[in-house]
Short mmCIF file of N, CA and C in Angstrom, two decimals:
data_model
loop_
_atom_site.label_atom_id
_atom_site.label_comp_id
_atom_site.label_asym_id
_atom_site.label_seq_id
_atom_site.Cartn_x
_atom_site.Cartn_y
_atom_site.Cartn_z
N MET W 1 0.83 -1.16 0.01
CA MET W 1 -0.02 0.02 0.00
C MET W 1 0.89 1.25 -0.04
N LYS W 2 1.98 1.23 0.79
CA LYS W 2 2.87 2.39 0.83
C LYS W 2 3.50 2.66 -0.52
N ASN W 3 3.90 1.56 -1.20
CA ASN W 3 4.46 1.71 -2.51
C ASN W 3 3.52 2.27 -3.58
N LEU W 4 2.25 1.92 -3.45
CA LEU W 4 1.26 2.49 -4.38
C LEU W 4 1.05 3.95 -4.09
N LEU W 5 0.96 4.34 -2.84
CA LEU W 5 0.82 5.74 -2.43
C LEU W 5 2.02 6.56 -2.83
N PHE W 6 3.18 6.06 -2.60
CA PHE W 6 4.42 6.68 -2.98
C PHE W 6 4.50 6.91 -4.50
N SER W 7 4.16 5.85 -5.27
CA SER W 7 4.20 5.94 -6.73
C SER W 7 3.26 6.97 -7.28
N THR W 8 2.02 6.99 -6.69
CA THR W 8 1.01 7.94 -7.11
C THR W 8 1.48 9.35 -6.83
N MET W 9 2.02 9.61 -5.65
CA MET W 9 2.52 10.91 -5.29
C MET W 9 3.64 11.37 -6.17
N LEU W 10 4.51 10.41 -6.51
CA LEU W 10 5.65 10.69 -7.39
C LEU W 10 5.15 11.07 -8.79
N LEU W 11 4.17 10.35 -9.29
CA LEU W 11 3.62 10.66 -10.56
C LEU W 11 2.95 12.02 -10.64
N VAL W 12 2.16 12.34 -9.59
CA VAL W 12 1.54 13.70 -9.51
C VAL W 12 2.60 14.77 -9.46
N PHE W 13 3.62 14.56 -8.66
CA PHE W 13 4.72 15.54 -8.57
C PHE W 13 5.41 15.71 -9.96
N ALA W 14 5.70 14.67 -10.65
CA ALA W 14 6.36 14.71 -11.92
C ALA W 14 5.48 15.49 -12.95
N VAL W 15 4.19 15.27 -12.92
CA VAL W 15 3.35 16.01 -13.85
C VAL W 15 3.30 17.51 -13.49
N LEU W 16 3.29 17.81 -12.19
CA LEU W 16 3.24 19.23 -11.81
C LEU W 16 4.56 19.94 -12.17
N ILE W 17 5.70 19.34 -12.05
CA ILE W 17 6.91 20.05 -12.33
C ILE W 17 7.21 20.01 -13.81
N SER W 18 6.65 19.12 -14.58
CA SER W 18 6.98 19.03 -15.99
C SER W 18 6.37 20.14 -16.73
N GLY W 19 5.22 20.67 -16.27
CA GLY W 19 4.55 21.70 -17.07
C GLY W 19 3.88 21.25 -18.32
N CYS W 20 3.72 19.93 -18.45
CA CYS W 20 3.07 19.39 -19.67
C CYS W 20 1.53 19.36 -19.48
N PRO W 21 0.80 19.92 -20.37
CA PRO W 21 -0.67 19.87 -20.19
C PRO W 21 -1.13 18.39 -20.54
N VAL W 22 -2.22 18.03 -19.96
CA VAL W 22 -2.81 16.73 -20.21
C VAL W 22 -3.88 16.90 -21.25
N GLY W 23 -3.89 16.05 -22.19
CA GLY W 23 -4.91 16.10 -23.21
C GLY W 23 -6.25 15.57 -22.66
N LEU W 24 -7.34 16.29 -22.98
CA LEU W 24 -8.67 15.97 -22.44
C LEU W 24 -9.53 15.73 -23.65
N ASP W 25 -10.57 14.87 -23.45
CA ASP W 25 -11.53 14.53 -24.47
C ASP W 25 -12.47 15.72 -24.84
N PHE W 26 -12.53 16.69 -23.97
CA PHE W 26 -13.53 17.83 -24.19
C PHE W 26 -12.75 19.15 -24.22
N PRO W 27 -13.24 20.06 -25.09
CA PRO W 27 -12.64 21.40 -25.09
C PRO W 27 -13.30 22.25 -24.03
N LEU W 28 -12.53 23.28 -23.56
CA LEU W 28 -13.04 24.16 -22.52
C LEU W 28 -14.14 25.09 -23.10
N GLY W 29 -13.99 25.41 -24.40
CA GLY W 29 -14.96 26.27 -25.08
C GLY W 29 -15.60 25.56 -26.21
N ASP W 30 -16.39 26.23 -26.99
CA ASP W 30 -17.00 25.70 -28.15
C ASP W 30 -16.17 26.18 -29.39
N PRO W 31 -15.39 25.25 -30.01
CA PRO W 31 -14.60 25.66 -31.14
C PRO W 31 -15.38 26.33 -32.25
N GLY W 32 -14.88 27.52 -32.67
CA GLY W 32 -15.53 28.25 -33.70
C GLY W 32 -16.64 29.18 -33.27
N LYS W 33 -16.81 29.41 -31.98
CA LYS W 33 -17.86 30.25 -31.47
C LYS W 33 -17.37 31.61 -31.09
N GLU W 34 -16.12 31.75 -30.61
CA GLU W 34 -15.58 33.08 -30.12
C GLU W 34 -14.50 33.52 -31.06
N LYS W 35 -14.57 34.77 -31.37
CA LYS W 35 -13.53 35.36 -32.25
C LYS W 35 -12.16 35.31 -31.66
N ILE W 36 -11.20 35.16 -32.54
CA ILE W 36 -9.83 35.04 -32.07
C ILE W 36 -9.41 36.35 -31.38
N ASP W 37 -8.42 36.24 -30.54
CA ASP W 37 -7.77 37.39 -29.86
C ASP W 37 -6.60 37.79 -30.75
N GLU W 38 -6.73 38.83 -31.50
CA GLU W 38 -5.69 39.28 -32.48
C GLU W 38 -4.30 39.52 -31.82
N ARG W 39 -4.31 39.82 -30.54
CA ARG W 39 -2.99 40.02 -29.83
C ARG W 39 -2.17 38.74 -29.84
N LEU W 40 -2.77 37.58 -30.01
CA LEU W 40 -2.01 36.32 -29.96
C LEU W 40 -1.31 36.01 -31.33
N LEU W 41 -1.69 36.69 -32.34
CA LEU W 41 -1.11 36.43 -33.62
C LEU W 41 0.41 36.82 -33.69
N GLY W 42 1.19 36.00 -34.30
CA GLY W 42 2.59 36.24 -34.42
C GLY W 42 3.44 35.10 -33.96
N THR W 43 4.75 35.35 -33.89
CA THR W 43 5.67 34.32 -33.41
C THR W 43 6.12 34.73 -32.02
N TRP W 44 6.10 33.69 -31.15
CA TRP W 44 6.41 33.88 -29.74
C TRP W 44 7.52 32.96 -29.31
N ILE W 45 8.43 33.50 -28.48
CA ILE W 45 9.65 32.83 -28.03
C ILE W 45 9.65 32.77 -26.55
N ASP W 46 9.86 31.55 -25.96
CA ASP W 46 9.94 31.36 -24.49
C ASP W 46 11.25 31.97 -24.04
N GLN W 47 11.13 32.70 -22.96
CA GLN W 47 12.40 33.35 -22.41
C GLN W 47 13.23 32.50 -21.55
N SER W 48 12.65 31.39 -21.01
CA SER W 48 13.42 30.53 -20.06
C SER W 48 14.16 29.46 -20.78
N GLY W 49 13.73 29.08 -21.99
CA GLY W 49 14.32 27.97 -22.73
C GLY W 49 13.91 26.64 -22.15
N GLU W 50 12.94 26.57 -21.31
CA GLU W 50 12.54 25.36 -20.65
C GLU W 50 11.07 24.94 -20.91
N ALA W 51 10.35 25.75 -21.75
CA ALA W 51 9.00 25.42 -22.08
C ALA W 51 8.87 24.24 -23.03
N GLU W 52 7.79 23.57 -23.05
CA GLU W 52 7.56 22.51 -24.02
C GLU W 52 7.54 23.02 -25.42
N MET W 53 6.95 24.25 -25.59
CA MET W 53 6.98 24.91 -26.92
C MET W 53 7.83 26.09 -26.78
N GLN W 54 9.07 26.06 -27.29
CA GLN W 54 9.99 27.19 -27.08
C GLN W 54 9.80 28.33 -28.08
N LYS W 55 9.34 27.95 -29.29
CA LYS W 55 9.03 28.98 -30.28
C LYS W 55 7.87 28.49 -31.09
N LEU W 56 6.85 29.34 -31.20
CA LEU W 56 5.66 29.00 -31.90
C LEU W 56 5.04 30.19 -32.63
N THR W 57 4.35 29.91 -33.67
CA THR W 57 3.63 30.91 -34.46
C THR W 57 2.15 30.65 -34.42
N LEU W 58 1.40 31.70 -34.18
CA LEU W 58 -0.04 31.58 -34.33
C LEU W 58 -0.50 32.46 -35.46
N THR W 59 -1.14 31.84 -36.40
CA THR W 59 -1.71 32.55 -37.59
C THR W 59 -3.19 32.44 -37.56
N LYS W 60 -3.82 33.37 -38.25
CA LYS W 60 -5.30 33.34 -38.40
C LYS W 60 -5.72 32.38 -39.46
N LYS W 61 -6.44 31.34 -39.09
CA LYS W 61 -7.00 30.39 -40.08
C LYS W 61 -8.32 30.98 -40.59
N ASP W 62 -9.08 31.50 -39.66
CA ASP W 62 -10.33 32.22 -39.99
C ASP W 62 -10.60 33.10 -38.75
N ASP W 63 -11.79 33.74 -38.76
CA ASP W 63 -12.07 34.68 -37.70
C ASP W 63 -12.22 34.03 -36.29
N TYR W 64 -12.33 32.72 -36.29
CA TYR W 64 -12.57 32.02 -35.03
C TYR W 64 -11.46 30.92 -34.70
N THR W 65 -10.53 30.72 -35.60
CA THR W 65 -9.57 29.61 -35.47
C THR W 65 -8.15 30.10 -35.77
N TYR W 66 -7.23 29.61 -34.93
CA TYR W 66 -5.79 29.84 -35.15
C TYR W 66 -5.21 28.57 -35.75
N GLU W 67 -4.14 28.72 -36.45
CA GLU W 67 -3.27 27.55 -36.68
C GLU W 67 -1.96 27.83 -35.93
N VAL W 68 -1.63 26.89 -35.08
CA VAL W 68 -0.45 27.01 -34.27
C VAL W 68 0.63 26.10 -34.90
N HIS W 69 1.81 26.67 -35.12
CA HIS W 69 2.91 25.89 -35.64
C HIS W 69 4.03 25.99 -34.61
N VAL W 70 4.45 24.80 -34.05
CA VAL W 70 5.52 24.74 -33.16
C VAL W 70 6.83 24.69 -33.89
N LEU W 71 7.59 25.77 -33.76
CA LEU W 71 8.84 25.89 -34.53
C LEU W 71 10.02 25.33 -33.85
N GLU W 72 10.03 25.41 -32.50
CA GLU W 72 11.15 24.83 -31.70
C GLU W 72 10.50 24.23 -30.41
N LYS W 73 10.85 22.92 -30.25
CA LYS W 73 10.34 22.19 -29.15
C LYS W 73 11.31 22.03 -28.00
N GLY W 74 10.71 22.03 -26.79
CA GLY W 74 11.54 21.80 -25.60
C GLY W 74 11.60 20.23 -25.35
N GLU W 75 12.35 19.88 -24.32
CA GLU W 75 12.52 18.45 -24.00
C GLU W 75 11.25 17.76 -23.62
N MET W 76 10.27 18.53 -23.07
CA MET W 76 9.00 17.93 -22.57
C MET W 76 7.95 17.94 -23.64
N TYR W 77 8.21 18.37 -24.86
CA TYR W 77 7.20 18.36 -25.89
C TYR W 77 6.76 16.92 -26.17
N ALA W 78 5.52 16.61 -26.01
CA ALA W 78 5.00 15.25 -26.13
C ALA W 78 4.17 14.93 -27.30
N LEU W 79 3.70 15.95 -28.02
CA LEU W 79 2.84 15.72 -29.17
C LEU W 79 3.65 15.17 -30.29
N GLN W 80 2.96 14.48 -31.22
CA GLN W 80 3.61 13.86 -32.40
C GLN W 80 3.63 14.74 -33.63
N VAL W 81 2.94 15.94 -33.46
CA VAL W 81 2.88 16.81 -34.67
C VAL W 81 3.33 18.25 -34.20
N ASP W 82 3.54 19.02 -35.20
CA ASP W 82 3.99 20.43 -35.01
C ASP W 82 2.86 21.43 -35.21
N TYR W 83 1.72 20.98 -35.71
CA TYR W 83 0.63 21.83 -35.96
C TYR W 83 -0.63 21.52 -35.18
N LEU W 84 -1.29 22.55 -34.77
CA LEU W 84 -2.58 22.39 -34.03
C LEU W 84 -3.52 23.44 -34.52
N ASP W 85 -4.84 23.19 -34.46
CA ASP W 85 -5.85 24.20 -34.54
C ASP W 85 -6.11 24.70 -33.17
N ALA W 86 -6.43 25.91 -32.99
CA ALA W 86 -6.65 26.44 -31.60
C ALA W 86 -7.75 27.46 -31.63
N TRP W 87 -8.34 27.62 -30.47
CA TRP W 87 -9.44 28.56 -30.29
C TRP W 87 -9.31 29.25 -28.94
N VAL W 88 -9.99 30.34 -28.72
CA VAL W 88 -10.00 30.99 -27.42
C VAL W 88 -11.41 30.87 -26.79
N THR W 89 -11.42 30.96 -25.45
CA THR W 89 -12.65 31.07 -24.74
C THR W 89 -12.38 31.87 -23.43
N THR W 90 -13.47 32.39 -22.87
CA THR W 90 -13.38 33.11 -21.67
C THR W 90 -14.23 32.39 -20.61
N LEU W 91 -13.67 32.37 -19.41
CA LEU W 91 -14.30 31.74 -18.28
C LEU W 91 -14.07 32.51 -17.02
N GLU W 92 -15.14 33.01 -16.39
CA GLU W 92 -14.97 33.84 -15.13
C GLU W 92 -14.04 35.00 -15.38
N GLY W 93 -14.07 35.63 -16.59
CA GLY W 93 -13.29 36.78 -16.89
C GLY W 93 -11.84 36.46 -17.25
N GLN W 94 -11.51 35.23 -17.30
CA GLN W 94 -10.11 34.81 -17.61
C GLN W 94 -10.05 34.25 -19.05
N SER W 95 -8.94 34.41 -19.71
CA SER W 95 -8.81 34.04 -21.11
C SER W 95 -8.06 32.66 -21.22
N PHE W 96 -8.56 31.83 -22.06
CA PHE W 96 -8.00 30.53 -22.30
C PHE W 96 -7.81 30.26 -23.78
N LEU W 97 -6.75 29.49 -24.08
CA LEU W 97 -6.50 29.00 -25.41
C LEU W 97 -6.52 27.52 -25.37
N PHE W 98 -7.21 26.89 -26.30
CA PHE W 98 -7.23 25.44 -26.30
C PHE W 98 -7.05 24.97 -27.74
N GLY W 99 -6.30 23.89 -27.89
CA GLY W 99 -5.92 23.44 -29.19
C GLY W 99 -6.07 21.96 -29.37
N LYS W 100 -6.15 21.51 -30.66
CA LYS W 100 -6.26 20.20 -31.00
C LYS W 100 -5.22 19.85 -32.11
N PRO W 101 -4.37 18.84 -31.88
CA PRO W 101 -3.32 18.58 -32.89
C PRO W 101 -3.89 18.15 -34.23
N HIS W 102 -3.08 18.45 -35.31
CA HIS W 102 -3.41 17.96 -36.65
C HIS W 102 -2.89 16.51 -36.70
N ASP W 103 -3.56 15.62 -35.98
CA ASP W 103 -3.15 14.22 -35.88
C ASP W 103 -4.42 13.38 -35.67
N GLU W 104 -4.72 12.55 -36.66
CA GLU W 104 -5.90 11.71 -36.55
C GLU W 104 -5.88 10.76 -35.32
N ASN W 105 -4.65 10.44 -34.84
CA ASN W 105 -4.44 9.58 -33.72
C ASN W 105 -4.58 10.29 -32.38
N ASP W 106 -4.58 11.64 -32.38
CA ASP W 106 -4.63 12.38 -31.12
C ASP W 106 -5.82 13.34 -31.28
N GLN W 107 -6.95 12.98 -30.74
CA GLN W 107 -8.14 13.75 -30.79
C GLN W 107 -8.41 14.49 -29.47
N LYS W 108 -7.36 14.63 -28.69
CA LYS W 108 -7.46 15.32 -27.37
C LYS W 108 -7.39 16.78 -27.51
N PHE W 109 -7.82 17.55 -26.60
CA PHE W 109 -7.71 19.01 -26.51
C PHE W 109 -6.69 19.37 -25.45
N TYR W 110 -5.89 20.34 -25.68
CA TYR W 110 -4.88 20.88 -24.76
C TYR W 110 -5.18 22.29 -24.36
N HIS W 111 -5.17 22.62 -23.15
CA HIS W 111 -5.70 23.89 -22.62
C HIS W 111 -4.62 24.73 -21.90
N TYR W 112 -4.72 26.03 -22.13
CA TYR W 112 -3.75 26.96 -21.51
C TYR W 112 -4.55 28.17 -21.08
N HIS W 113 -4.18 28.75 -19.94
CA HIS W 113 -4.66 30.05 -19.50
C HIS W 113 -3.65 31.07 -19.99
N TYR W 114 -4.11 32.26 -20.43
CA TYR W 114 -3.13 33.28 -20.89
C TYR W 114 -3.54 34.68 -20.44
N VAL W 115 -2.51 35.47 -20.23
CA VAL W 115 -2.72 36.93 -19.96
C VAL W 115 -1.61 37.61 -20.67
N PHE W 116 -1.75 38.93 -20.89
CA PHE W 116 -0.72 39.77 -21.40
C PHE W 116 -0.20 40.65 -20.29
N ASP W 117 1.11 40.84 -20.18
CA ASP W 117 1.73 41.79 -19.31
C ASP W 117 2.57 42.71 -20.21
N GLY W 118 1.93 43.83 -20.58
CA GLY W 118 2.61 44.66 -21.57
C GLY W 118 2.67 43.94 -22.86
N GLU W 119 3.87 43.76 -23.38
CA GLU W 119 4.09 43.05 -24.65
C GLU W 119 4.34 41.53 -24.44
N ASP W 120 4.55 41.16 -23.16
CA ASP W 120 4.79 39.74 -22.82
C ASP W 120 3.49 38.95 -22.81
N LEU W 121 3.55 37.75 -23.32
CA LEU W 121 2.44 36.76 -23.27
C LEU W 121 2.83 35.77 -22.12
N ILE W 122 1.94 35.72 -21.12
CA ILE W 122 2.20 34.80 -20.04
C ILE W 122 1.17 33.70 -20.12
N VAL W 123 1.69 32.45 -20.17
CA VAL W 123 0.89 31.26 -20.35
C VAL W 123 1.05 30.35 -19.13
N HIS W 124 -0.12 29.83 -18.68
CA HIS W 124 -0.12 28.84 -17.61
C HIS W 124 -0.83 27.59 -18.11
N ASP W 125 -0.33 26.40 -17.62
CA ASP W 125 -1.05 25.19 -17.89
C ASP W 125 -2.33 25.21 -17.09
N VAL W 126 -3.37 24.59 -17.57
CA VAL W 126 -4.62 24.52 -16.80
C VAL W 126 -4.56 23.33 -15.94
N SER W 127 -4.48 23.56 -14.64
CA SER W 127 -4.44 22.51 -13.66
C SER W 127 -5.84 22.17 -13.16
N LEU W 128 -6.19 20.92 -13.08
CA LEU W 128 -7.47 20.42 -12.60
C LEU W 128 -7.26 19.99 -11.15
N LEU W 129 -7.51 20.92 -10.15
CA LEU W 129 -7.18 20.70 -8.81
C LEU W 129 -8.33 20.39 -7.84
N GLU W 130 -9.48 20.30 -8.36
CA GLU W 130 -10.64 20.01 -7.52
C GLU W 130 -10.97 18.52 -7.58
N GLY W 131 -11.48 18.13 -8.75
CA GLY W 131 -11.82 16.69 -8.89
C GLY W 131 -10.91 15.92 -9.83
N GLY W 132 -9.95 16.64 -10.54
CA GLY W 132 -9.01 16.06 -11.40
C GLY W 132 -9.65 15.64 -12.72
N ILE W 133 -8.88 14.86 -13.48
CA ILE W 133 -9.26 14.42 -14.77
C ILE W 133 -10.55 13.55 -14.73
N ASP W 134 -10.73 12.84 -13.67
CA ASP W 134 -11.92 11.93 -13.52
C ASP W 134 -13.21 12.78 -13.47
N ALA W 135 -13.10 14.05 -13.10
CA ALA W 135 -14.32 14.87 -12.96
C ALA W 135 -14.76 15.41 -14.30
N VAL W 136 -13.87 15.31 -15.34
CA VAL W 136 -14.19 15.81 -16.63
C VAL W 136 -14.90 14.78 -17.50
N THR W 137 -16.21 14.96 -17.55
CA THR W 137 -17.03 13.98 -18.35
C THR W 137 -17.80 14.68 -19.48
N SER W 138 -17.64 16.00 -19.57
CA SER W 138 -18.26 16.80 -20.61
C SER W 138 -17.61 18.17 -20.63
N ARG W 139 -17.97 18.98 -21.62
CA ARG W 139 -17.51 20.37 -21.65
C ARG W 139 -17.94 21.15 -20.41
N GLU W 140 -19.19 20.93 -20.02
CA GLU W 140 -19.70 21.66 -18.90
C GLU W 140 -19.00 21.22 -17.59
N ALA W 141 -18.72 19.89 -17.45
CA ALA W 141 -18.00 19.42 -16.32
C ALA W 141 -16.59 20.01 -16.26
N LEU W 142 -15.94 20.11 -17.42
CA LEU W 142 -14.64 20.66 -17.55
C LEU W 142 -14.68 22.20 -17.05
N ARG W 143 -15.63 22.91 -17.56
CA ARG W 143 -15.74 24.28 -17.16
C ARG W 143 -15.91 24.45 -15.66
N LYS W 144 -16.77 23.65 -15.03
CA LYS W 144 -16.95 23.63 -13.59
C LYS W 144 -15.71 23.26 -12.86
N GLU W 145 -14.96 22.30 -13.37
CA GLU W 145 -13.70 21.86 -12.75
C GLU W 145 -12.69 23.00 -12.83
N VAL W 146 -12.58 23.74 -13.96
CA VAL W 146 -11.66 24.81 -14.09
C VAL W 146 -12.03 25.98 -13.17
N VAL W 147 -13.31 26.27 -13.08
CA VAL W 147 -13.73 27.39 -12.15
C VAL W 147 -13.37 27.03 -10.79
N ALA W 148 -13.64 25.76 -10.27
CA ALA W 148 -13.30 25.36 -8.96
C ALA W 148 -11.79 25.42 -8.76
N SER W 149 -11.03 25.00 -9.77
CA SER W 149 -9.53 24.96 -9.61
C SER W 149 -8.98 26.33 -9.62
N MET W 150 -9.60 27.33 -10.28
CA MET W 150 -9.08 28.68 -10.33
C MET W 150 -9.08 29.32 -8.91
N LYS W 151 -9.87 28.78 -8.00
CA LYS W 151 -9.89 29.26 -6.65
C LYS W 151 -8.76 28.76 -5.81
N LYS W 152 -8.02 27.77 -6.29
CA LYS W 152 -6.94 27.17 -5.57
C LYS W 152 -5.65 27.95 -5.79
N PRO W 153 -4.78 28.09 -4.78
CA PRO W 153 -3.53 28.86 -4.95
C PRO W 153 -2.60 28.31 -5.96
N ASP W 154 -2.62 27.02 -6.25
CA ASP W 154 -1.66 26.38 -7.21
C ASP W 154 -2.16 26.42 -8.66
N PHE W 155 -3.33 27.07 -8.90
CA PHE W 155 -3.93 27.00 -10.26
C PHE W 155 -2.98 27.48 -11.29
N MET W 156 -2.32 28.57 -11.10
CA MET W 156 -1.41 29.18 -12.15
C MET W 156 0.05 29.05 -11.70
N SER W 157 0.37 27.86 -11.17
CA SER W 157 1.76 27.71 -10.61
C SER W 157 2.83 27.49 -11.71
N SER W 158 2.44 26.95 -12.85
CA SER W 158 3.47 26.80 -13.92
C SER W 158 3.23 27.88 -14.89
N LYS W 159 4.29 28.66 -15.11
CA LYS W 159 4.19 29.86 -15.91
C LYS W 159 5.27 29.93 -16.96
N VAL W 160 4.93 30.29 -18.17
CA VAL W 160 5.87 30.52 -19.29
C VAL W 160 5.68 31.90 -19.81
N VAL W 161 6.74 32.67 -19.90
CA VAL W 161 6.73 34.02 -20.48
C VAL W 161 7.26 33.97 -21.86
N TYR W 162 6.45 34.45 -22.83
CA TYR W 162 6.84 34.51 -24.23
C TYR W 162 6.95 35.91 -24.64
N LEU W 163 8.00 36.23 -25.41
CA LEU W 163 8.13 37.56 -26.04
C LEU W 163 7.87 37.40 -27.53
N LYS W 164 7.30 38.43 -28.10
CA LYS W 164 6.99 38.41 -29.53
C LYS W 164 8.29 38.56 -30.33
N ASP W 165 8.47 37.75 -31.31
CA ASP W 165 9.71 37.79 -32.15
C ASP W 165 9.56 38.94 -33.17
#
């Protein structure tokens, strides 16, 4: 029993420090419903050199969709492709970007919280801190889980600062 508890705690700790988002079956928003945030367009470079996506470009695919091209990957980059379609959504006054890889074998959605600090783009992984992944059974359940998690002090603990190239 102790080994199982230790292994589980070790796995949780590894996920928290890795900064890798977990793919979910459901998107946080409704793809194609909210207009893109034009401020996100362009090429962004991670200042720490430790992010999973060290250099990426967001281009406008249409008024509601971005195409994300990962130009330089970090050691923790886990996707099998360099291109994703992405969308924005707002929840409780906070901005989120969620994307889906151009990969028929990966139909998961990856979620990020973002804010701007002047010209800097600050991105946080979306941590599910209330009920975890098991609580996510629909888009509505995901939104409730994120709202509950936003109230926890560790919600925005992993941070990546990008500068526009």
